[in-house]
């Protein structure tokens, strides 16, 4: 297992290195474009050259890359063009806000989707199974940009129960999280439920489950000790992948509810051509993606002994 973890960590580091090279080539290969984005389109050629010289952009490209990479590793992401402060002062609080939103969403999605998926898989073909499956398909087919205004119209304008924005201007307010979390849960839980249902239904048809039932074991014991662990293998991988979506794929929800999160920051940086902020956001997103995939692979080996022992 230790060798497996070391190997996966090495793969993660190599992936990050390759992505950093591609990101550097894409955004910083031509120094003139960087100077224009930092100083603005109305800056003079002399001002751009002075800025490029002061920031080492006339050095050889390999030297510029390693300097850029070292600054990234040390936490120096540069200064934001949009906010006129170091990128880290804006990035980490926004990342923390999205982390709170993601944690609240997963705290609701995981028990609901796993519970409904297991119930549907245990009774494949029943009315309960069809009801859960149809409900999951309907909720998953409604995108966030449709469910957000619909739920807002119901709970903000018609019922008046919840605030329409989640800007957290006066500090953290859990009530302002309810609508964004509701939109994300409504869209996401159906997908995880269907995966869990398919996995559970497949496990229930295996020979060892039938043998355990024929041997007279209590049905609860068969489900909890034999079926459930194997049925959770596929949903576990899917849930880990949802973390990537909850990090940078919730731009619509954060923008609609004015939530100061990572996705909204990435959108704002792209619209304002904030190059250093875009670089930092891209590297953080890639790190989270490869890290969660590594955790998923390690967890998968614990849930599936055949992989661990092979």
PDB file of C-alpha atoms in Angstrom:
ATOM      1  CA  UNK A   1       0.000   0.000   0.000  1.00  0.00           C
ATOM      2  CA  UNK A   2       2.869   2.382   0.818  1.00  0.00           C
ATOM      3  CA  UNK A   3       4.410   1.766  -2.604  1.00  0.00           C
ATOM      4  CA  UNK A   4       1.025   2.393  -4.220  1.00  0.00           C
ATOM      5  CA  UNK A   5       0.620   5.709  -2.379  1.00  0.00           C
ATOM      6  CA  UNK A   6       4.170   6.798  -3.313  1.00  0.00           C
ATOM      7  CA  UNK A   7       3.520   5.904  -6.933  1.00  0.00           C
ATOM      8  CA  UNK A   8       0.250   7.843  -6.988  1.00  0.00           C
ATOM      9  CA  UNK A   9       1.898  10.837  -5.322  1.00  0.00           C
ATOM     10  CA  UNK A  10       4.628  10.793  -7.968  1.00  0.00           C
ATOM     11  CA  UNK A  11       2.009  10.659 -10.705  1.00  0.00           C
ATOM     12  CA  UNK A  12       0.229  13.607  -9.103  1.00  0.00           C
ATOM     13  CA  UNK A  13       3.457  15.643  -8.969  1.00  0.00           C
ATOM     14  CA  UNK A  14       4.250  14.798 -12.599  1.00  0.00           C
ATOM     15  CA  UNK A  15       0.752  15.834 -13.690  1.00  0.00           C
ATOM     16  CA  UNK A  16       1.098  19.138 -11.853  1.00  0.00           C
ATOM     17  CA  UNK A  17       4.481  19.728 -13.523  1.00  0.00           C
ATOM     18  CA  UNK A  18       3.120  19.074 -17.017  1.00  0.00           C
ATOM     19  CA  UNK A  19       0.113  21.329 -16.402  1.00  0.00           C
ATOM     20  CA  UNK A  20       2.382  24.097 -15.087  1.00  0.00           C
ATOM     21  CA  UNK A  21       4.478  23.937 -18.265  1.00  0.00           C
ATOM     22  CA  UNK A  22       1.394  24.110 -20.486  1.00  0.00           C
ATOM     23  CA  UNK A  23      -0.052  26.947 -18.414  1.00  0.00           C
ATOM     24  CA  UNK A  24       3.204  28.912 -18.605  1.00  0.00           C
ATOM     25  CA  UNK A  25       3.452  28.432 -22.368  1.00  0.00           C
ATOM     26  CA  UNK A  26      -0.163  29.444 -22.855  1.00  0.00           C
ATOM     27  CA  UNK A  27      -0.129  32.594 -20.714  1.00  0.00           C
ATOM     28  CA  UNK A  28       3.447  33.780 -20.381  1.00  0.00           C
ATOM     29  CA  UNK A  29       5.327  32.657 -23.485  1.00  0.00           C
ATOM     30  CA  UNK A  30       4.930  36.091 -25.080  1.00  0.00           C
ATOM     31  CA  UNK A  31       6.033  38.727 -22.520  1.00  0.00           C
ATOM     32  CA  UNK A  32       4.435  41.558 -24.480  1.00  0.00           C
ATOM     33  CA  UNK A  33       0.963  40.143 -23.901  1.00  0.00           C
ATOM     34  CA  UNK A  34       1.627  39.878 -20.164  1.00  0.00           C
ATOM     35  CA  UNK A  35       2.718  43.523 -20.010  1.00  0.00           C
ATOM     36  CA  UNK A  36      -0.389  44.656 -21.880  1.00  0.00           C
ATOM     37  CA  UNK A  37      -2.679  42.749 -19.506  1.00  0.00           C
ATOM     38  CA  UNK A  38      -0.894  44.096 -16.424  1.00  0.00           C
ATOM     39  CA  UNK A  39      -0.389  47.719 -17.506  1.00  0.00           C
ATOM     40  CA  UNK A  40      -3.447  48.030 -19.711  1.00  0.00           C
ATOM     41  CA  UNK A  41      -3.926  48.561 -23.469  1.00  0.00           C
ATOM     42  CA  UNK A  42      -3.199  52.290 -23.243  1.00  0.00           C
ATOM     43  CA  UNK A  43       0.282  51.913 -21.761  1.00  0.00           C
ATOM     44  CA  UNK A  44       3.239  53.048 -23.869  1.00  0.00           C
ATOM     45  CA  UNK A  45       5.871  50.752 -25.321  1.00  0.00           C
ATOM     46  CA  UNK A  46       8.479  52.264 -23.013  1.00  0.00           C
ATOM     47  CA  UNK A  47       6.369  51.552 -19.937  1.00  0.00           C
ATOM     48  CA  UNK A  48       5.890  47.969 -21.019  1.00  0.00           C
ATOM     49  CA  UNK A  49       9.598  47.436 -21.634  1.00  0.00           C
ATOM     50  CA  UNK A  50      10.485  48.910 -18.237  1.00  0.00           C
ATOM     51  CA  UNK A  51       7.961  46.627 -16.531  1.00  0.00           C
ATOM     52  CA  UNK A  52       9.200  43.583 -18.425  1.00  0.00           C
ATOM     53  CA  UNK A  53      12.820  44.333 -17.529  1.00  0.00           C
ATOM     54  CA  UNK A  54      11.992  44.938 -13.860  1.00  0.00           C
ATOM     55  CA  UNK A  55      10.155  41.611 -13.628  1.00  0.00           C
ATOM     56  CA  UNK A  56      12.742  39.496 -15.458  1.00  0.00           C
ATOM     57  CA  UNK A  57      10.809  38.890 -18.658  1.00  0.00           C
ATOM     58  CA  UNK A  58      13.915  39.465 -20.801  1.00  0.00           C
ATOM     59  CA  UNK A  59      15.626  36.422 -19.243  1.00  0.00           C
ATOM     60  CA  UNK A  60      15.791  33.078 -21.117  1.00  0.00           C
ATOM     61  CA  UNK A  61      12.486  31.242 -21.171  1.00  0.00           C
ATOM     62  CA  UNK A  62      13.692  28.272 -19.085  1.00  0.00           C
ATOM     63  CA  UNK A  63      14.990  30.657 -16.425  1.00  0.00           C
ATOM     64  CA  UNK A  64      11.675  32.509 -16.419  1.00  0.00           C
ATOM     65  CA  UNK A  65       9.767  29.245 -16.048  1.00  0.00           C
ATOM     66  CA  UNK A  66      11.778  27.962 -13.090  1.00  0.00           C
ATOM     67  CA  UNK A  67      11.561  31.353 -11.423  1.00  0.00           C
ATOM     68  CA  UNK A  68       7.792  31.379 -11.968  1.00  0.00           C
ATOM     69  CA  UNK A  69       7.483  27.795 -10.681  1.00  0.00           C
ATOM     70  CA  UNK A  70       9.576  28.522  -7.576  1.00  0.00           C
ATOM     71  CA  UNK A  71       7.436  31.565  -6.788  1.00  0.00           C
ATOM     72  CA  UNK A  72       4.321  29.438  -7.135  1.00  0.00           C
ATOM     73  CA  UNK A  73       5.628  26.737  -4.818  1.00  0.00           C
ATOM     74  CA  UNK A  74       6.630  29.348  -2.246  1.00  0.00           C
ATOM     75  CA  UNK A  75       3.139  30.907  -2.371  1.00  0.00           C
ATOM     76  CA  UNK A  76       4.030  34.055  -4.309  1.00  0.00           C
ATOM     77  CA  UNK A  77       1.375  34.222  -7.036  1.00  0.00           C
ATOM     78  CA  UNK A  78       2.016  37.823  -8.014  1.00  0.00           C
ATOM     79  CA  UNK A  79      -0.279  40.840  -7.728  1.00  0.00           C
ATOM     80  CA  UNK A  80      -3.829  40.848  -8.986  1.00  0.00           C
ATOM     81  CA  UNK A  81      -4.497  43.260 -11.838  1.00  0.00           C
ATOM     82  CA  UNK A  82      -8.167  43.480 -10.883  1.00  0.00           C
ATOM     83  CA  UNK A  83      -7.896  43.913  -7.108  1.00  0.00           C
ATOM     84  CA  UNK A  84      -4.471  45.643  -6.898  1.00  0.00           C
ATOM     85  CA  UNK A  85      -3.363  43.375  -4.019  1.00  0.00           C
ATOM     86  CA  UNK A  86      -1.380  40.118  -3.841  1.00  0.00           C
ATOM     87  CA  UNK A  87      -3.303  37.241  -5.386  1.00  0.00           C
ATOM     88  CA  UNK A  88      -3.059  35.147  -2.223  1.00  0.00           C
ATOM     89  CA  UNK A  89      -5.013  37.730  -0.211  1.00  0.00           C
ATOM     90  CA  UNK A  90      -8.024  37.200  -2.469  1.00  0.00           C
ATOM     91  CA  UNK A  91      -7.557  33.560  -3.489  1.00  0.00           C
ATOM     92  CA  UNK A  92      -7.448  31.798  -0.112  1.00  0.00           C
ATOM     93  CA  UNK A  93     -10.555  33.440   1.408  1.00  0.00           C
ATOM     94  CA  UNK A  94     -12.511  32.759  -1.786  1.00  0.00           C
ATOM     95  CA  UNK A  95     -11.297  29.152  -1.824  1.00  0.00           C
ATOM     96  CA  UNK A  96     -12.373  28.788   1.802  1.00  0.00           C
ATOM     97  CA  UNK A  97     -15.850  30.117   0.971  1.00  0.00           C
ATOM     98  CA  UNK A  98     -16.252  27.561  -1.803  1.00  0.00           C
ATOM     99  CA  UNK A  99     -14.985  24.886   0.571  1.00  0.00           C
ATOM    100  CA  UNK A 100     -17.779  25.772   3.001  1.00  0.00           C
ATOM    101  CA  UNK A 101     -20.347  25.636   0.196  1.00  0.00           C
ATOM    102  CA  UNK A 102     -18.980  22.294  -1.063  1.00  0.00           C
ATOM    103  CA  UNK A 103     -18.902  20.766   2.426  1.00  0.00           C
ATOM    104  CA  UNK A 104     -22.492  21.807   3.109  1.00  0.00           C
ATOM    105  CA  UNK A 105     -23.594  20.395  -0.250  1.00  0.00           C
ATOM    106  CA  UNK A 106     -21.822  17.064   0.230  1.00  0.00           C
ATOM    107  CA  UNK A 107     -23.156  16.795   3.782  1.00  0.00           C
ATOM    108  CA  UNK A 108     -26.664  16.757   2.298  1.00  0.00           C
ATOM    109  CA  UNK A 109     -25.983  14.918  -0.981  1.00  0.00           C
ATOM    110  CA  UNK A 110     -24.083  11.922   0.411  1.00  0.00           C
ATOM    111  CA  UNK A 111     -26.626  10.578   2.926  1.00  0.00           C
ATOM    112  CA  UNK A 112     -29.627  11.300   0.698  1.00  0.00           C
ATOM    113  CA  UNK A 113     -28.166   9.864  -2.507  1.00  0.00           C
ATOM    114  CA  UNK A 114     -26.588   6.802  -0.875  1.00  0.00           C
ATOM    115  CA  UNK A 115     -29.729   6.043   1.106  1.00  0.00           C
ATOM    116  CA  UNK A 116     -32.082   6.382  -1.852  1.00  0.00           C
ATOM    117  CA  UNK A 117     -29.691   4.556  -4.178  1.00  0.00           C
ATOM    118  CA  UNK A 118     -29.337   1.595  -1.835  1.00  0.00           C
ATOM    119  CA  UNK A 119     -33.111   1.373  -1.311  1.00  0.00           C
ATOM    120  CA  UNK A 120     -33.741   1.465  -5.061  1.00  0.00           C
ATOM    121  CA  UNK A 121     -31.041  -1.110  -5.781  1.00  0.00           C
ATOM    122  CA  UNK A 122     -32.337  -3.486  -3.124  1.00  0.00           C
ATOM    123  CA  UNK A 123     -35.797  -3.448  -4.713  1.00  0.00           C
ATOM    124  CA  UNK A 124     -34.936  -3.327  -8.408  1.00  0.00           C
ATOM    125  CA  UNK A 125     -38.022  -3.026 -10.572  1.00  0.00           C
ATOM    126  CA  UNK A 126     -40.353  -2.098  -7.726  1.00  0.00           C
ATOM    127  CA  UNK A 127     -42.499   1.025  -7.508  1.00  0.00           C
ATOM    128  CA  UNK A 128     -40.005   2.535  -5.076  1.00  0.00           C
ATOM    129  CA  UNK A 129     -37.157   1.891  -7.518  1.00  0.00           C
ATOM    130  CA  UNK A 130     -39.024   3.471 -10.420  1.00  0.00           C
ATOM    131  CA  UNK A 131     -40.062   6.476  -8.342  1.00  0.00           C
ATOM    132  CA  UNK A 132     -36.509   7.143  -7.148  1.00  0.00           C
ATOM    133  CA  UNK A 133     -35.050   6.600 -10.630  1.00  0.00           C
ATOM    134  CA  UNK A 134     -37.524   8.931 -12.351  1.00  0.00           C
ATOM    135  CA  UNK A 135     -37.068  11.579  -9.656  1.00  0.00           C
ATOM    136  CA  UNK A 136     -33.292  11.375 -10.004  1.00  0.00           C
ATOM    137  CA  UNK A 137     -33.462  11.754 -13.778  1.00  0.00           C
ATOM    138  CA  UNK A 138     -35.779  14.756 -13.525  1.00  0.00           C
ATOM    139  CA  UNK A 139     -33.637  16.623 -10.993  1.00  0.00           C
ATOM    140  CA  UNK A 140     -30.398  15.884 -12.848  1.00  0.00           C
ATOM    141  CA  UNK A 141     -31.871  17.145 -16.131  1.00  0.00           C
ATOM    142  CA  UNK A 142     -32.642  20.574 -14.645  1.00  0.00           C
ATOM    143  CA  UNK A 143     -29.489  22.758 -14.913  1.00  0.00           C
ATOM    144  CA  UNK A 144     -28.468  25.224 -12.226  1.00  0.00           C
ATOM    145  CA  UNK A 145     -29.291  28.279 -14.337  1.00  0.00           C
ATOM    146  CA  UNK A 146     -32.910  27.068 -14.435  1.00  0.00           C
ATOM    147  CA  UNK A 147     -33.346  25.791 -10.868  1.00  0.00           C
ATOM    148  CA  UNK A 148     -31.651  28.830  -9.277  1.00  0.00           C
ATOM    149  CA  UNK A 149     -34.197  31.425 -10.497  1.00  0.00           C
ATOM    150  CA  UNK A 150     -37.056  28.957  -9.951  1.00  0.00           C
ATOM    151  CA  UNK A 151     -36.149  28.300  -6.308  1.00  0.00           C
ATOM    152  CA  UNK A 152     -35.380  31.992  -5.844  1.00  0.00           C
ATOM    153  CA  UNK A 153     -38.817  32.942  -7.109  1.00  0.00           C
ATOM    154  CA  UNK A 154     -40.477  30.457  -4.751  1.00  0.00           C
ATOM    155  CA  UNK A 155     -38.518  30.987  -1.518  1.00  0.00           C
ATOM    156  CA  UNK A 156     -37.536  34.657  -1.929  1.00  0.00           C
ATOM    157  CA  UNK A 157     -40.387  36.410  -3.739  1.00  0.00           C
ATOM    158  CA  UNK A 158     -43.421  34.166  -3.168  1.00  0.00           C
ATOM    159  CA  UNK A 159     -42.825  32.778   0.347  1.00  0.00           C
ATOM    160  CA  UNK A 160     -40.292  35.367   1.549  1.00  0.00           C
ATOM    161  CA  UNK A 161     -38.475  32.803   3.687  1.00  0.00           C
ATOM    162  CA  UNK A 162     -34.905  33.205   2.420  1.00  0.00           C
ATOM    163  CA  UNK A 163     -32.616  36.045   1.246  1.00  0.00           C
ATOM    164  CA  UNK A 164     -32.046  36.316  -2.487  1.00  0.00           C
ATOM    165  CA  UNK A 165     -28.288  36.860  -2.273  1.00  0.00           C
ATOM    166  CA  UNK A 166     -25.463  35.173  -0.389  1.00  0.00           C
ATOM    167  CA  UNK A 167     -22.857  37.934  -0.315  1.00  0.00           C
ATOM    168  CA  UNK A 168     -22.161  37.488   3.428  1.00  0.00           C
ATOM    169  CA  UNK A 169     -21.658  41.269   3.732  1.00  0.00           C
ATOM    170  CA  UNK A 170     -22.235  41.290   7.491  1.00  0.00           C
ATOM    171  CA  UNK A 171     -20.210  38.133   8.126  1.00  0.00           C
ATOM    172  CA  UNK A 172     -20.997  34.454   7.810  1.00  0.00           C
ATOM    173  CA  UNK A 173     -24.714  33.697   7.771  1.00  0.00           C
ATOM    174  CA  UNK A 174     -25.825  30.096   7.449  1.00  0.00           C
ATOM    175  CA  UNK A 175     -29.274  31.174   6.235  1.00  0.00           C
ATOM    176  CA  UNK A 176     -27.686  32.674   3.122  1.00  0.00           C
ATOM    177  CA  UNK A 177     -26.188  29.265   2.308  1.00  0.00           C
ATOM    178  CA  UNK A 178     -29.544  27.515   2.102  1.00  0.00           C
ATOM    179  CA  UNK A 179     -30.536  28.526  -1.435  1.00  0.00           C
ATOM    180  CA  UNK A 180     -27.124  27.875  -3.086  1.00  0.00           C
ATOM    181  CA  UNK A 181     -26.872  24.523  -1.321  1.00  0.00           C
ATOM    182  CA  UNK A 182     -30.450  23.663  -2.307  1.00  0.00           C
ATOM    183  CA  UNK A 183     -29.708  24.355  -5.984  1.00  0.00           C
ATOM    184  CA  UNK A 184     -26.519  22.263  -5.938  1.00  0.00           C
ATOM    185  CA  UNK A 185     -28.153  19.385  -4.069  1.00  0.00           C
ATOM    186  CA  UNK A 186     -31.119  19.345  -6.425  1.00  0.00           C
ATOM    187  CA  UNK A 187     -28.821  19.025  -9.437  1.00  0.00           C
ATOM    188  CA  UNK A 188     -26.211  16.670  -7.972  1.00  0.00           C
ATOM    189  CA  UNK A 189     -27.952  14.117  -5.779  1.00  0.00           C
ATOM    190  CA  UNK A 190     -29.788  12.438  -8.670  1.00  0.00           C
ATOM    191  CA  UNK A 191     -26.561  11.526 -10.444  1.00  0.00           C
ATOM    192  CA  UNK A 192     -25.002   9.955  -7.346  1.00  0.00           C
ATOM    193  CA  UNK A 193     -28.285   8.217  -6.536  1.00  0.00           C
ATOM    194  CA  UNK A 194     -28.460   6.588  -9.958  1.00  0.00           C
ATOM    195  CA  UNK A 195     -24.845   5.411  -9.723  1.00  0.00           C
ATOM    196  CA  UNK A 196     -25.481   3.959  -6.272  1.00  0.00           C
ATOM    197  CA  UNK A 197     -28.676   2.295  -7.423  1.00  0.00           C
ATOM    198  CA  UNK A 198     -26.952   0.667 -10.422  1.00  0.00           C
ATOM    199  CA  UNK A 199     -24.065  -0.539  -8.275  1.00  0.00           C
ATOM    200  CA  UNK A 200     -26.358  -1.915  -5.557  1.00  0.00           C
ATOM    201  CA  UNK A 201     -28.594  -3.690  -8.077  1.00  0.00           C
ATOM    202  CA  UNK A 202     -25.552  -5.342  -9.659  1.00  0.00           C
ATOM    203  CA  UNK A 203     -24.235  -6.510  -6.294  1.00  0.00           C
ATOM    204  CA  UNK A 204     -27.609  -7.935  -5.274  1.00  0.00           C
ATOM    205  CA  UNK A 205     -27.513 -10.218  -8.336  1.00  0.00           C
ATOM    206  CA  UNK A 206     -24.120 -11.753  -7.491  1.00  0.00           C
ATOM    207  CA  UNK A 207     -23.764 -15.387  -6.410  1.00  0.00           C
ATOM    208  CA  UNK A 208     -22.305 -14.696  -2.985  1.00  0.00           C
ATOM    209  CA  UNK A 209     -25.306 -12.546  -2.018  1.00  0.00           C
ATOM    210  CA  UNK A 210     -27.704 -15.264  -3.145  1.00  0.00           C
ATOM    211  CA  UNK A 211     -25.675 -17.859  -1.240  1.00  0.00           C
ATOM    212  CA  UNK A 212     -25.744 -15.753   1.917  1.00  0.00           C
ATOM    213  CA  UNK A 213     -29.534 -15.405   1.666  1.00  0.00           C
ATOM    214  CA  UNK A 214     -30.014 -19.144   1.008  1.00  0.00           C
ATOM    215  CA  UNK A 215     -27.839 -19.984   4.020  1.00  0.00           C
ATOM    216  CA  UNK A 216     -30.385 -18.228   6.177  1.00  0.00           C
ATOM    217  CA  UNK A 217     -28.408 -15.169   7.189  1.00  0.00           C
ATOM    218  CA  UNK A 218     -30.575 -12.241   8.329  1.00  0.00           C
ATOM    219  CA  UNK A 219     -31.353  -9.974   5.406  1.00  0.00           C
ATOM    220  CA  UNK A 220     -30.025  -6.956   7.323  1.00  0.00           C
ATOM    221  CA  UNK A 221     -26.706  -8.742   7.865  1.00  0.00           C
ATOM    222  CA  UNK A 222     -26.473  -9.645   4.186  1.00  0.00           C
ATOM    223  CA  UNK A 223     -27.017  -6.025   3.183  1.00  0.00           C
ATOM    224  CA  UNK A 224     -24.815  -4.322   5.770  1.00  0.00           C
ATOM    225  CA  UNK A 225     -21.857  -6.731   5.875  1.00  0.00           C
ATOM    226  CA  UNK A 226     -21.747  -8.163   2.363  1.00  0.00           C
ATOM    227  CA  UNK A 227     -23.608  -6.077  -0.209  1.00  0.00           C
ATOM    228  CA  UNK A 228     -23.158  -2.506   0.956  1.00  0.00           C
ATOM    229  CA  UNK A 229     -19.358  -2.397   0.983  1.00  0.00           C
ATOM    230  CA  UNK A 230     -19.060  -3.634  -2.605  1.00  0.00           C
ATOM    231  CA  UNK A 231     -21.931  -1.439  -3.723  1.00  0.00           C
ATOM    232  CA  UNK A 232     -20.176   1.693  -2.422  1.00  0.00           C
ATOM    233  CA  UNK A 233     -17.102   1.278  -4.653  1.00  0.00           C
ATOM    234  CA  UNK A 234     -18.535   3.072  -7.699  1.00  0.00           C
ATOM    235  CA  UNK A 235     -20.381   5.801  -5.727  1.00  0.00           C
ATOM    236  CA  UNK A 236     -17.213   6.549  -3.745  1.00  0.00           C
ATOM    237  CA  UNK A 237     -15.318   7.344  -6.955  1.00  0.00           C
ATOM    238  CA  UNK A 238     -18.210   9.458  -8.239  1.00  0.00           C
ATOM    239  CA  UNK A 239     -18.446  11.407  -4.975  1.00  0.00           C
ATOM    240  CA  UNK A 240     -14.736  12.210  -5.079  1.00  0.00           C
ATOM    241  CA  UNK A 241     -15.151  13.509  -8.620  1.00  0.00           C
ATOM    242  CA  UNK A 242     -17.960  15.781  -7.426  1.00  0.00           C
ATOM    243  CA  UNK A 243     -15.396  17.727  -5.373  1.00  0.00           C
ATOM    244  CA  UNK A 244     -13.808  18.984  -8.606  1.00  0.00           C
ATOM    245  CA  UNK A 245     -17.206  20.106  -9.873  1.00  0.00           C
ATOM    246  CA  UNK A 246     -18.018  21.816  -6.569  1.00  0.00           C
ATOM    247  CA  UNK A 247     -14.729  23.734  -6.750  1.00  0.00           C
ATOM    248  CA  UNK A 248     -14.804  25.340 -10.178  1.00  0.00           C
ATOM    249  CA  UNK A 249     -18.042  24.076 -11.740  1.00  0.00           C
ATOM    250  CA  UNK A 250     -20.408  26.091  -9.548  1.00  0.00           C
ATOM    251  CA  UNK A 251     -19.747  29.405 -11.277  1.00  0.00           C
ATOM    252  CA  UNK A 252     -23.412  29.823 -12.230  1.00  0.00           C
ATOM    253  CA  UNK A 253     -24.637  29.320  -8.653  1.00  0.00           C
ATOM    254  CA  UNK A 254     -22.006  31.575  -7.090  1.00  0.00           C
ATOM    255  CA  UNK A 255     -22.576  34.298  -9.663  1.00  0.00           C
ATOM    256  CA  UNK A 256     -26.375  34.108  -9.429  1.00  0.00           C
ATOM    257  CA  UNK A 257     -26.416  34.402  -5.628  1.00  0.00           C
ATOM    258  CA  UNK A 258     -23.454  36.854  -5.463  1.00  0.00           C
ATOM    259  CA  UNK A 259     -21.534  34.300  -3.398  1.00  0.00           C
ATOM    260  CA  UNK A 260     -17.870  35.246  -3.015  1.00  0.00           C
ATOM    261  CA  UNK A 261     -16.395  31.901  -3.937  1.00  0.00           C
ATOM    262  CA  UNK A 262     -13.670  30.377  -6.073  1.00  0.00           C
ATOM    263  CA  UNK A 263     -15.837  29.890  -9.155  1.00  0.00           C
ATOM    264  CA  UNK A 264     -17.009  33.507  -9.168  1.00  0.00           C
ATOM    265  CA  UNK A 265     -13.406  34.625  -8.686  1.00  0.00           C
ATOM    266  CA  UNK A 266     -12.267  32.598 -11.686  1.00  0.00           C
ATOM    267  CA  UNK A 267     -15.026  34.106 -13.819  1.00  0.00           C
ATOM    268  CA  UNK A 268     -14.169  37.633 -12.679  1.00  0.00           C
ATOM    269  CA  UNK A 269     -10.465  37.079 -13.339  1.00  0.00           C
ATOM    270  CA  UNK A 270     -11.207  35.797 -16.857  1.00  0.00           C
ATOM    271  CA  UNK A 271     -13.480  38.722 -17.707  1.00  0.00           C
ATOM    272  CA  UNK A 272     -10.868  41.231 -16.504  1.00  0.00           C
ATOM    273  CA  UNK A 273      -7.868  39.378 -17.993  1.00  0.00           C
ATOM    274  CA  UNK A 274      -6.282  39.136 -14.540  1.00  0.00           C
ATOM    275  CA  UNK A 275      -3.466  36.884 -15.719  1.00  0.00           C
ATOM    276  CA  UNK A 276      -1.813  36.124 -12.376  1.00  0.00           C
ATOM    277  CA  UNK A 277      -5.145  35.350 -10.746  1.00  0.00           C
ATOM    278  CA  UNK A 278      -6.055  33.044 -13.631  1.00  0.00           C
ATOM    279  CA  UNK A 279      -2.749  31.196 -13.251  1.00  0.00           C
ATOM    280  CA  UNK A 280      -3.236  30.741  -9.516  1.00  0.00           C
ATOM    281  CA  UNK A 281      -6.836  29.578  -9.891  1.00  0.00           C
ATOM    282  CA  UNK A 282      -5.894  27.128 -12.650  1.00  0.00           C
ATOM    283  CA  UNK A 283      -3.076  25.568 -10.617  1.00  0.00           C
ATOM    284  CA  UNK A 284      -5.261  25.275  -7.509  1.00  0.00           C
ATOM    285  CA  UNK A 285      -8.044  23.649  -9.534  1.00  0.00           C
ATOM    286  CA  UNK A 286      -5.630  21.148 -11.075  1.00  0.00           C
ATOM    287  CA  UNK A 287      -4.119  20.372  -7.675  1.00  0.00           C
ATOM    288  CA  UNK A 288      -7.534  19.656  -6.190  1.00  0.00           C
ATOM    289  CA  UNK A 289      -8.435  17.501  -9.203  1.00  0.00           C
ATOM    290  CA  UNK A 290      -5.338  15.299  -9.035  1.00  0.00           C
ATOM    291  CA  UNK A 291      -5.397  15.177  -5.218  1.00  0.00           C
ATOM    292  CA  UNK A 292      -9.008  14.001  -5.062  1.00  0.00           C
ATOM    293  CA  UNK A 293      -8.316  11.449  -7.788  1.00  0.00           C
ATOM    294  CA  UNK A 294      -5.368  10.129  -5.779  1.00  0.00           C
ATOM    295  CA  UNK A 295      -7.512   9.896  -2.651  1.00  0.00           C
ATOM    296  CA  UNK A 296     -10.189   8.115  -4.687  1.00  0.00           C
ATOM    297  CA  UNK A 297      -7.653   5.577  -5.969  1.00  0.00           C
ATOM    298  CA  UNK A 298      -6.360   4.887  -2.456  1.00  0.00           C
ATOM    299  CA  UNK A 299      -9.876   4.573  -1.062  1.00  0.00           C
ATOM    300  CA  UNK A 300     -10.821   2.311  -3.955  1.00  0.00           C
ATOM    301  CA  UNK A 301      -8.086  -0.153  -2.984  1.00  0.00           C
ATOM    302  CA  UNK A 302      -9.452  -0.336   0.567  1.00  0.00           C
ATOM    303  CA  UNK A 303     -12.979  -0.966  -0.661  1.00  0.00           C
ATOM    304  CA  UNK A 304     -11.861  -3.524  -3.253  1.00  0.00           C
ATOM    305  CA  UNK A 305      -9.354  -6.030  -1.772  1.00  0.00           C
ATOM    306  CA  UNK A 306      -8.756  -7.617  -5.194  1.00  0.00           C
ATOM    307  CA  UNK A 307      -6.956  -4.476  -6.343  1.00  0.00           C
ATOM    308  CA  UNK A 308      -5.008  -4.156  -3.085  1.00  0.00           C
ATOM    309  CA  UNK A 309      -3.720  -7.711  -3.146  1.00  0.00           C
ATOM    310  CA  UNK A 310      -2.946  -7.686  -6.873  1.00  0.00           C
TER     311      UNK A 310
END
